[in-house]
Amino acid sequence: MADARPFHWEFSPPPVQREVLRVAGGRTLNGRVQISGSKNASLKLLAAATLTGERCRFTNVPEIEDVRVMAETLRDLGVVVDHPEPNVYEVASGDVDWLFVPLEAAAKMRASFILLGPLLARFGRVIISNPGGDRIGRRPVNLHVEAMRALGAEIEYRNGYYFARAPGRLRGTDVTFPVVTVMGTENAILAAALADGHTTIRPAAQEPEVDALIGFLQKMGAEVHRTAPDTVEVEGRKRLRGADQHVVSDRIEAGTFVVAAAVTGGQVTLDGAPCEHLGAFLEVLEEAGVQLHCERETIEVRGAPPGSDAYRACDITTAPYPGLATDLQPPTAVLLSQATGTSLIRETIFEDRLEWLGELARMGANVEMIDDHRAALTGPARLHAAEVEIGDLRAGASLILAGLAAEGTTTIHGGHHVHRGYENIEQKFVDLGAQMERVAEEMTTTPA
Ligand code: EPZ
């Protein structure tokens, strides 16, 4: 019986410890960097563990804020989450007593919504906050909700919360999405894993993190398979068993460090980098003239001296995997600001994801905003230090790259965003020869 804690309809987010990053430019990066486990894979694996009462163990989990938020959200549900050593989490979702995912979790991390499918499938009910948008677009969750309804769930929306119930069990069905949605696909897979009958999901997202989730579910005994590049089929089971999983490495972090070497003129080797998951990105870099060698889990980058016109402009368009990841658009744009000529950037996934280029322009990049989805970058532009503000974690990491390539010391406000998704990012850059520091800014509390 869930305890009678009242809903906190009036939400006052916890005080945010804002951070400033100070990045000294003009230093060449050299050496080796170990790429961490994928944020976007880890969050879904932790959620998938609620599909069973048995213990699940995850290794190579990145030590990042979003994982800590997910762990806390699970603990608040009554799930046992142990963190026996760095990069290791163990989860046991015995009897969960409070099926409520509060706005507090959703406000910190949109990915908390991935709990809808598994909690509905396993426990038959959940109250979960609408995660809303962040600085890269509206970020609706309507497709997730429609998929759950197609699987037989009853979902009402009141005061910012979804009240979801599955009378009896969810029932297998055909789930058809109008657009490719990564977490929509993942929520549907997680719900279908315990549904009664067969589910077909299409177009199913093809991101490597989705296949990592499918691999884990198969180890749990789920009947789930990718039967065509954009199709996933699931035969629901009554119960699943505990399993272990080593988290796949983070392709977005890898792309970020490749660009760091390219724009500082350094020679950097990335260890544990998922070459096979970076196809479209590496094609762009080759076209731009970046010298790199990719073999299994290692990428060697030999950056050109800053100010040389070694890099060539090229047009890029983001797309669902295997296309160029929207999360790699910001780092790629920093590289293109240093390329000779005009590059056209088309952002097709999120409506506000080019907004951050305004901050890059403040550092001297030559940016022409054409419309919500297109921008032109003309280079090579000599970047200079500025005070800039981070909106989302991928833009944040890319402003660090710009700071590394700029003259002077750049001050980046909103540094805490970066720590949501990049493990030990300052130390990794410092170990490569960068000079940067993280400073706490004034505490900000949301007015009551
Ligand atoms: C995942 O977000 C990633 N997040 C994002 O990474 C990534 O940018 C995105 O996929 C695209 O690859 C996690 O995995 C935690 P979508 P997701 O559903 O699943 C629209 C990062 O920094 N849409 O694939 O939320 C949506 O607005 C983050 O790690 C609806 O309209 O993205 C977008 O235009 C940023 N209704 C498009 O679909 C819905 O119900 C694709 O979004 C859901 C999505």
Coordinates of N, CA, C and O in Angstrom, one line a residue, residues 183-308:
M183 N 13.3 7.5 -27.2 CA 12.7 7.1 -25.9 C 11.3 6.6 -26.1 O 10.8 5.7 -25.3
G184 N 10.6 7.0 -27.1 CA 9.3 6.5 -27.4 C 9.4 5.0 -27.8 O 8.7 4.1 -27.3
T185 N 10.4 4.7 -28.6 CA 10.7 3.3 -29.0 C 11.0 2.5 -27.7 O 10.5 1.4 -27.5
E186 N 11.9 3.1 -26.9 CA 12.4 2.3 -25.7 C 11.2 2.1 -24.7 O 11.1 1.0 -24.1
N187 N 10.4 3.1 -24.5 CA 9.2 2.9 -23.6 C 8.3 1.8 -24.1 O 7.8 1.0 -23.3
A188 N 8.1 1.8 -25.4 CA 7.2 0.8 -26.0 C 7.8 -0.6 -25.8 O 7.1 -1.6 -25.5
I189 N 9.1 -0.7 -26.1 CA 9.8 -2.0 -25.9 C 9.7 -2.5 -24.5 O 9.3 -3.7 -24.2
L190 N 9.9 -1.6 -23.5 CA 9.9 -2.0 -22.1 C 8.5 -2.4 -21.7 O 8.3 -3.3 -20.9
A191 N 7.5 -1.7 -22.2 CA 6.1 -2.0 -21.8 C 5.7 -3.4 -22.4 O 5.1 -4.2 -21.8
A192 N 6.1 -3.6 -23.7 CA 5.7 -4.8 -24.4 C 6.4 -6.0 -23.9 O 5.8 -7.1 -24.0
A193 N 7.5 -5.8 -23.2 CA 8.3 -7.0 -22.7 C 7.5 -7.9 -21.7 O 7.7 -9.1 -21.7
L194 N 6.6 -7.2 -21.0 CA 5.7 -8.0 -20.0 C 4.2 -8.0 -20.5 O 3.4 -8.4 -19.7
A195 N 4.0 -7.5 -21.7 CA 2.6 -7.5 -22.1 C 2.1 -8.9 -22.5 O 3.0 -9.8 -22.7
D196 N 0.8 -9.0 -22.7 CA 0.3 -10.4 -23.1 C 0.1 -10.4 -24.6 O -0.7 -9.7 -25.1
G197 N 1.1 -11.1 -25.2 CA 0.9 -11.2 -26.7 C 2.1 -10.5 -27.4 O 3.1 -10.1 -26.8
H198 N 1.9 -10.4 -28.7 CA 2.9 -9.9 -29.7 C 2.8 -8.4 -30.0 O 1.7 -7.9 -30.2
T199 N 3.9 -7.7 -29.9 CA 4.0 -6.3 -30.3 C 5.0 -6.1 -31.4 O 6.1 -6.6 -31.4
T200 N 4.6 -5.3 -32.3 CA 5.5 -4.8 -33.4 C 5.6 -3.3 -33.3 O 4.6 -2.6 -33.2
I201 N 6.8 -2.8 -33.3 CA 7.1 -1.4 -33.1 C 7.8 -0.9 -34.4 O 8.9 -1.4 -34.8
R202 N 7.2 0.1 -35.1 CA 7.9 0.7 -36.2 C 7.4 2.1 -36.5 O 6.2 2.4 -36.1
P203 N 8.2 3.0 -37.0 CA 9.6 2.8 -37.2 C 10.3 2.8 -35.8 O 10.0 3.8 -35.0
A204 N 11.0 1.8 -35.5 CA 11.7 1.7 -34.3 C 13.1 2.5 -34.4 O 13.8 2.3 -35.4
A205 N 13.4 3.3 -33.4 CA 14.7 4.0 -33.5 C 15.9 3.0 -33.6 O 15.8 1.9 -33.0
Q206 N 16.9 3.3 -34.3 CA 18.0 2.4 -34.5 C 19.3 2.8 -33.7 O 20.4 2.2 -34.0
E207 N 19.2 3.8 -32.8 CA 20.4 4.2 -32.1 C 21.0 3.0 -31.4 O 20.3 2.1 -30.9
P208 N 22.3 3.0 -31.3 CA 23.0 1.9 -30.6 C 22.6 1.7 -29.2 O 22.5 0.5 -28.7
E209 N 22.1 2.7 -28.5 CA 21.7 2.6 -27.1 C 20.4 1.8 -27.1 O 20.1 1.1 -26.1
V210 N 19.6 1.8 -28.2 CA 18.3 1.0 -28.2 C 18.7 -0.5 -28.3 O 18.2 -1.3 -27.6
D211 N 19.7 -0.7 -29.2 CA 20.2 -2.1 -29.3 C 20.8 -2.6 -28.0 O 20.7 -3.8 -27.7
A212 N 21.5 -1.7 -27.3 CA 22.1 -2.1 -26.0 C 20.9 -2.5 -25.0 O 21.0 -3.5 -24.3
L213 N 19.8 -1.8 -25.1 CA 18.7 -2.1 -24.2 C 18.1 -3.4 -24.6 O 17.8 -4.3 -23.8
I214 N 17.9 -3.7 -25.9 CA 17.4 -4.9 -26.4 C 18.3 -6.1 -26.0 O 17.8 -7.1 -25.5
G215 N 19.6 -5.9 -26.1 CA 20.5 -7.0 -25.6 C 20.4 -7.3 -24.2 O 20.3 -8.5 -23.8
F216 N 20.2 -6.3 -23.3 CA 20.0 -6.5 -21.9 C 18.7 -7.2 -21.6 O 18.6 -8.2 -20.9
L217 N 17.6 -6.8 -22.3 CA 16.3 -7.4 -22.1 C 16.3 -8.9 -22.5 O 15.8 -9.8 -21.9
Q218 N 17.1 -9.2 -23.6 CA 17.2 -10.6 -24.0 C 17.9 -11.4 -22.9 O 17.5 -12.6 -22.6
K219 N 18.9 -10.8 -22.2 CA 19.6 -11.5 -21.1 C 18.6 -11.7 -19.9 O 18.7 -12.7 -19.2
M220 N 17.6 -10.8 -19.9 CA 16.6 -11.0 -18.8 C 15.5 -12.0 -19.1 O 14.6 -12.3 -18.4
G221 N 15.6 -12.6 -20.4 CA 14.7 -13.6 -20.8 C 13.6 -13.0 -21.7 O 12.6 -13.7 -22.0
A222 N 13.6 -11.7 -22.0 CA 12.6 -11.1 -22.9 C 12.7 -11.7 -24.3 O 13.8 -11.9 -24.8
E223 N 11.6 -11.8 -24.9 CA 11.6 -12.2 -26.4 C 11.5 -10.9 -27.2 O 10.4 -10.5 -27.5
V224 N 12.6 -10.3 -27.4 CA 12.6 -9.0 -28.2 C 13.7 -9.0 -29.2 O 14.8 -9.5 -28.9
H225 N 13.3 -8.7 -30.5 CA 14.3 -8.8 -31.6 C 14.1 -7.6 -32.5 O 12.9 -7.2 -32.8
R226 N 15.2 -7.2 -33.1 CA 15.1 -6.2 -34.2 C 15.0 -7.1 -35.5 O 15.9 -7.7 -35.9
T227 N 13.7 -7.1 -36.1 CA 13.5 -8.0 -37.2 C 13.7 -7.3 -38.5 O 13.7 -7.9 -39.6
A228 N 13.9 -6.0 -38.5 CA 14.2 -5.2 -39.7 C 14.9 -4.0 -39.2 O 14.8 -3.6 -38.0
P229 N 15.7 -3.2 -40.0 CA 16.4 -2.1 -39.5 C 15.5 -1.2 -38.6 O 15.9 -0.7 -37.6
D230 N 14.3 -1.0 -39.1 CA 13.4 0.0 -38.3 C 12.3 -0.7 -37.7 O 11.2 -0.1 -37.4
T231 N 12.4 -2.0 -37.4 CA 11.3 -2.7 -36.8 C 11.8 -3.6 -35.6 O 12.8 -4.3 -35.7
V232 N 11.1 -3.5 -34.4 CA 11.4 -4.3 -33.3 C 10.1 -5.1 -33.0 O 9.0 -4.5 -33.0
E233 N 10.3 -6.4 -32.7 CA 9.1 -7.2 -32.4 C 9.4 -7.9 -31.0 O 10.5 -8.3 -30.7
V234 N 8.3 -7.9 -30.2 CA 8.4 -8.4 -28.8 C 7.2 -9.4 -28.6 O 6.1 -9.2 -29.0
E235 N 7.6 -10.6 -28.0 CA 6.6 -11.5 -27.5 C 6.6 -11.4 -26.0 O 7.6 -11.8 -25.4
G236 N 5.5 -10.8 -25.5 CA 5.5 -10.6 -24.0 C 5.7 -11.8 -23.2 O 5.3 -12.9 -23.6
R237 N 6.4 -11.7 -22.0 CA 6.6 -12.7 -21.1 C 5.9 -12.4 -19.8 O 5.6 -11.2 -19.5
K238 N 5.6 -13.4 -19.0 CA 4.9 -13.1 -17.7 C 5.9 -12.5 -16.7 O 5.6 -11.6 -15.9
R239 N 7.2 -13.0 -16.7 CA 8.1 -12.4 -15.8 C 9.5 -12.5 -16.4 O 9.8 -13.3 -17.3
L240 N 10.4 -11.7 -15.9 CA 11.8 -11.7 -16.4 C 12.7 -11.9 -15.3 O 12.3 -11.7 -14.1
R241 N 14.0 -12.3 -15.6 CA 14.9 -12.5 -14.5 C 16.0 -11.4 -14.5 O 16.1 -10.6 -15.4
G242 N 16.7 -11.4 -13.4 CA 17.8 -10.4 -13.3 C 18.9 -10.7 -14.3 O 19.0 -11.8 -14.8
A243 N 19.7 -9.7 -14.6 CA 20.8 -9.9 -15.5 C 21.9 -8.9 -15.3 O 21.7 -7.9 -14.6
D244 N 23.0 -9.0 -15.9 CA 24.1 -8.1 -15.8 C 24.4 -7.4 -17.2 O 24.1 -8.0 -18.2
Q245 N 24.9 -6.2 -17.2 CA 25.2 -5.6 -18.5 C 26.4 -4.6 -18.3 O 26.4 -3.8 -17.3
H246 N 27.3 -4.6 -19.2 CA 28.4 -3.6 -19.2 C 27.9 -2.5 -20.2 O 27.6 -2.8 -21.3
V247 N 27.9 -1.3 -19.7 CA 27.3 -0.2 -20.5 C 28.2 0.1 -21.7 O 29.4 0.3 -21.6
V248 N 27.6 0.2 -22.9 CA 28.3 0.6 -24.1 C 28.9 2.0 -24.0 O 28.4 2.8 -23.2
S249 N 30.0 2.2 -24.7 CA 30.7 3.5 -24.5 C 29.9 4.6 -25.2 O 29.1 4.4 -26.1
D250 N 30.2 5.8 -24.7 CA 29.4 7.0 -25.1 C 29.9 7.6 -26.4 O 30.9 8.3 -26.4
R251 N 29.1 7.4 -27.5 CA 29.6 7.9 -28.8 C 29.6 9.5 -28.9 O 30.3 10.1 -29.6
I252 N 28.7 10.1 -28.1 CA 28.6 11.5 -28.1 C 29.9 12.1 -27.4 O 30.5 13.1 -27.9
E253 N 30.2 11.5 -26.3 CA 31.5 12.0 -25.6 C 32.7 11.8 -26.5 O 33.5 12.7 -26.6
A254 N 32.7 10.6 -27.2 CA 33.8 10.3 -28.1 C 33.9 11.4 -29.2 O 35.0 12.0 -29.4
G255 N 32.8 11.8 -29.8 CA 32.8 12.8 -30.8 C 33.3 14.1 -30.3 O 34.0 14.9 -31.0
T256 N 33.0 14.4 -29.0 CA 33.4 15.7 -28.4 C 34.9 15.7 -28.3 O 35.5 16.8 -28.7
F257 N 35.5 14.6 -27.9 CA 37.0 14.6 -27.7 C 37.7 14.6 -29.1 O 38.8 15.1 -29.2
V258 N 37.1 14.0 -30.1 CA 37.7 14.0 -31.4 C 37.8 15.5 -31.9 O 38.8 15.9 -32.4
V259 N 36.7 16.3 -31.7 CA 36.7 17.7 -32.1 C 37.7 18.5 -31.3 O 38.4 19.3 -31.8
A260 N 37.8 18.1 -30.0 CA 38.8 18.9 -29.1 C 40.2 18.7 -29.7 O 40.9 19.7 -29.7
A261 N 40.6 17.6 -30.1 CA 41.9 17.4 -30.7 C 42.0 18.1 -32.0 O 43.0 18.8 -32.3
A262 N 40.9 18.1 -32.8 CA 41.0 18.7 -34.1 C 41.2 20.2 -34.1 O 41.9 20.8 -34.8
V263 N 40.5 20.8 -33.1 CA 40.5 22.3 -33.1 C 41.6 22.9 -32.2 O 41.9 24.1 -32.2
T264 N 42.3 22.0 -31.5 CA 43.5 22.5 -30.7 C 44.8 22.1 -31.4 O 45.9 22.5 -30.9
G265 N 44.7 21.3 -32.5 CA 45.9 21.0 -33.2 C 46.7 19.9 -32.5 O 47.9 19.7 -32.7
G266 N 46.0 19.1 -31.6 CA 46.8 18.1 -30.8 C 46.7 16.7 -31.4 O 46.0 16.5 -32.4
Q267 N 47.5 15.8 -30.8 CA 47.5 14.4 -31.2 C 46.9 13.7 -30.0 O 47.5 13.6 -29.0
V268 N 45.6 13.2 -30.2 CA 44.9 12.6 -29.1 C 44.4 11.2 -29.5 O 44.0 11.0 -30.6
T269 N 44.6 10.2 -28.6 CA 44.1 8.9 -28.8 C 42.9 8.6 -27.8 O 43.0 8.9 -26.6
L270 N 41.8 8.2 -28.4 CA 40.6 8.0 -27.6 C 40.5 6.4 -27.3 O 40.5 5.7 -28.3
D271 N 40.6 6.0 -26.1 CA 40.4 4.6 -25.8 C 39.0 4.3 -25.4 O 38.3 5.1 -24.8
G272 N 38.5 3.1 -25.8 CA 37.1 2.7 -25.5 C 36.1 3.6 -26.3 O 35.0 3.8 -25.8
A273 N 36.5 4.0 -27.5 CA 35.6 4.8 -28.3 C 34.9 3.9 -29.3 O 35.4 3.0 -29.9
P274 N 33.6 4.1 -29.4 CA 32.7 3.1 -30.3 C 32.8 3.5 -31.8 O 31.9 4.1 -32.3
C275 N 33.9 3.2 -32.4 CA 34.1 3.6 -33.8 C 32.8 3.2 -34.7 O 32.3 3.9 -35.4
E276 N 32.3 2.0 -34.4 CA 31.2 1.4 -35.2 C 30.0 2.3 -35.1 O 29.1 2.2 -35.9
H277 N 29.9 3.1 -34.0 CA 28.7 3.9 -33.8 C 28.8 5.3 -34.3 O 27.9 6.1 -34.0
L278 N 29.9 5.6 -34.9 CA 30.2 7.0 -35.3 C 30.3 7.2 -36.8 O 30.9 8.2 -37.3
G279 N 29.8 6.3 -37.6 CA 29.9 6.3 -39.0 C 29.7 7.6 -39.7 O 30.5 8.2 -40.3
A280 N 28.5 8.2 -39.5 CA 28.1 9.4 -40.2 C 29.0 10.5 -39.7 O 29.4 11.4 -40.5
F281 N 29.3 10.6 -38.4 CA 30.1 11.7 -37.9 C 31.5 11.6 -38.5 O 32.1 12.6 -38.9
L282 N 32.1 10.4 -38.5 CA 33.5 10.3 -39.1 C 33.5 10.6 -40.5 O 34.5 11.2 -41.0
E283 N 32.4 10.3 -41.2 CA 32.4 10.7 -42.7 C 32.5 12.2 -42.8 O 33.2 12.8 -43.6
V284 N 31.8 12.9 -41.9 CA 31.8 14.4 -42.0 C 33.2 14.9 -41.7 O 33.8 15.8 -42.4
L285 N 33.9 14.3 -40.7 CA 35.2 14.7 -40.3 C 36.2 14.5 -41.4 O 37.1 15.3 -41.7
E286 N 36.1 13.3 -42.1 CA 37.0 13.0 -43.2 C 36.7 14.0 -44.3 O 37.7 14.6 -44.9
E287 N 35.5 14.4 -44.6 CA 35.2 15.3 -45.7 C 35.8 16.7 -45.3 O 36.2 17.5 -46.1
A288 N 35.8 17.0 -44.0 CA 36.3 18.3 -43.5 C 37.8 18.3 -43.5 O 38.5 19.4 -43.4
G289 N 38.4 17.1 -43.7 CA 39.9 17.0 -43.8 C 40.6 16.8 -42.4 O 41.8 17.0 -42.3
V290 N 39.8 16.3 -41.4 CA 40.5 15.9 -40.2 C 41.2 14.6 -40.3 O 40.7 13.6 -40.8
Q291 N 42.5 14.6 -39.9 CA 43.3 13.4 -40.0 C 43.0 12.5 -38.8 O 43.3 12.9 -37.6
L292 N 42.3 11.3 -39.1 CA 42.1 10.4 -37.9 C 42.1 9.0 -38.4 O 41.9 8.7 -39.6
H293 N 42.3 8.1 -37.4 CA 42.3 6.7 -37.7 C 41.5 6.0 -36.7 O 41.6 6.2 -35.5
C294 N 40.5 5.2 -37.1 CA 39.6 4.6 -36.3 C 39.7 3.0 -36.4 O 39.6 2.5 -37.5
E295 N 39.9 2.4 -35.2 CA 40.0 0.9 -35.3 C 39.3 0.3 -34.1 O 39.8 0.6 -32.9
R296 N 38.3 -0.4 -34.2 CA 37.6 -1.1 -33.2 C 37.2 0.0 -32.1 O 36.4 0.8 -32.2
E297 N 38.0 -0.1 -30.9 CA 37.6 0.8 -29.8 C 38.6 1.9 -29.6 O 38.7 2.5 -28.6
T298 N 39.4 2.2 -30.7 CA 40.4 3.3 -30.6 C 40.3 4.3 -31.7 O 40.1 3.9 -32.9
I299 N 40.3 5.6 -31.4 CA 40.4 6.6 -32.4 C 41.6 7.4 -32.2 O 41.8 7.9 -31.1
E300 N 42.4 7.6 -33.2 CA 43.6 8.5 -33.1 C 43.3 9.7 -34.0 O 43.0 9.6 -35.2
V301 N 43.5 10.9 -33.4 CA 43.2 12.1 -34.1 C 44.5 12.9 -34.1 O 45.2 13.1 -33.1
R302 N 44.9 13.5 -35.3 CA 46.0 14.3 -35.4 C 45.5 15.7 -35.9 O 45.1 15.9 -37.0
G303 N 45.3 16.6 -35.0 CA 44.7 17.9 -35.3 C 45.7 18.8 -36.1 O 46.9 18.7 -35.9
A304 N 45.1 19.7 -36.9 CA 46.0 20.6 -37.7 C 46.2 21.8 -36.8 O 45.4 22.2 -36.0
P305 N 47.4 22.5 -37.0 CA 47.7 23.7 -36.2 C 46.6 24.7 -36.3 O 46.1 25.0 -37.5
P306 N 46.2 25.3 -35.2 CA 45.1 26.3 -35.3 C 45.6 27.4 -36.3 O 46.7 27.8 -36.3
G307 N 44.6 27.9 -37.0 CA 44.9 29.1 -37.9 C 45.3 28.6 -39.3 O 45.4 29.3 -40.3
S308 N 45.7 27.3 -39.4 CA 46.0 26.7 -40.7 C 44.7 26.5 -41.4 O 43.7 26.4 -40.8

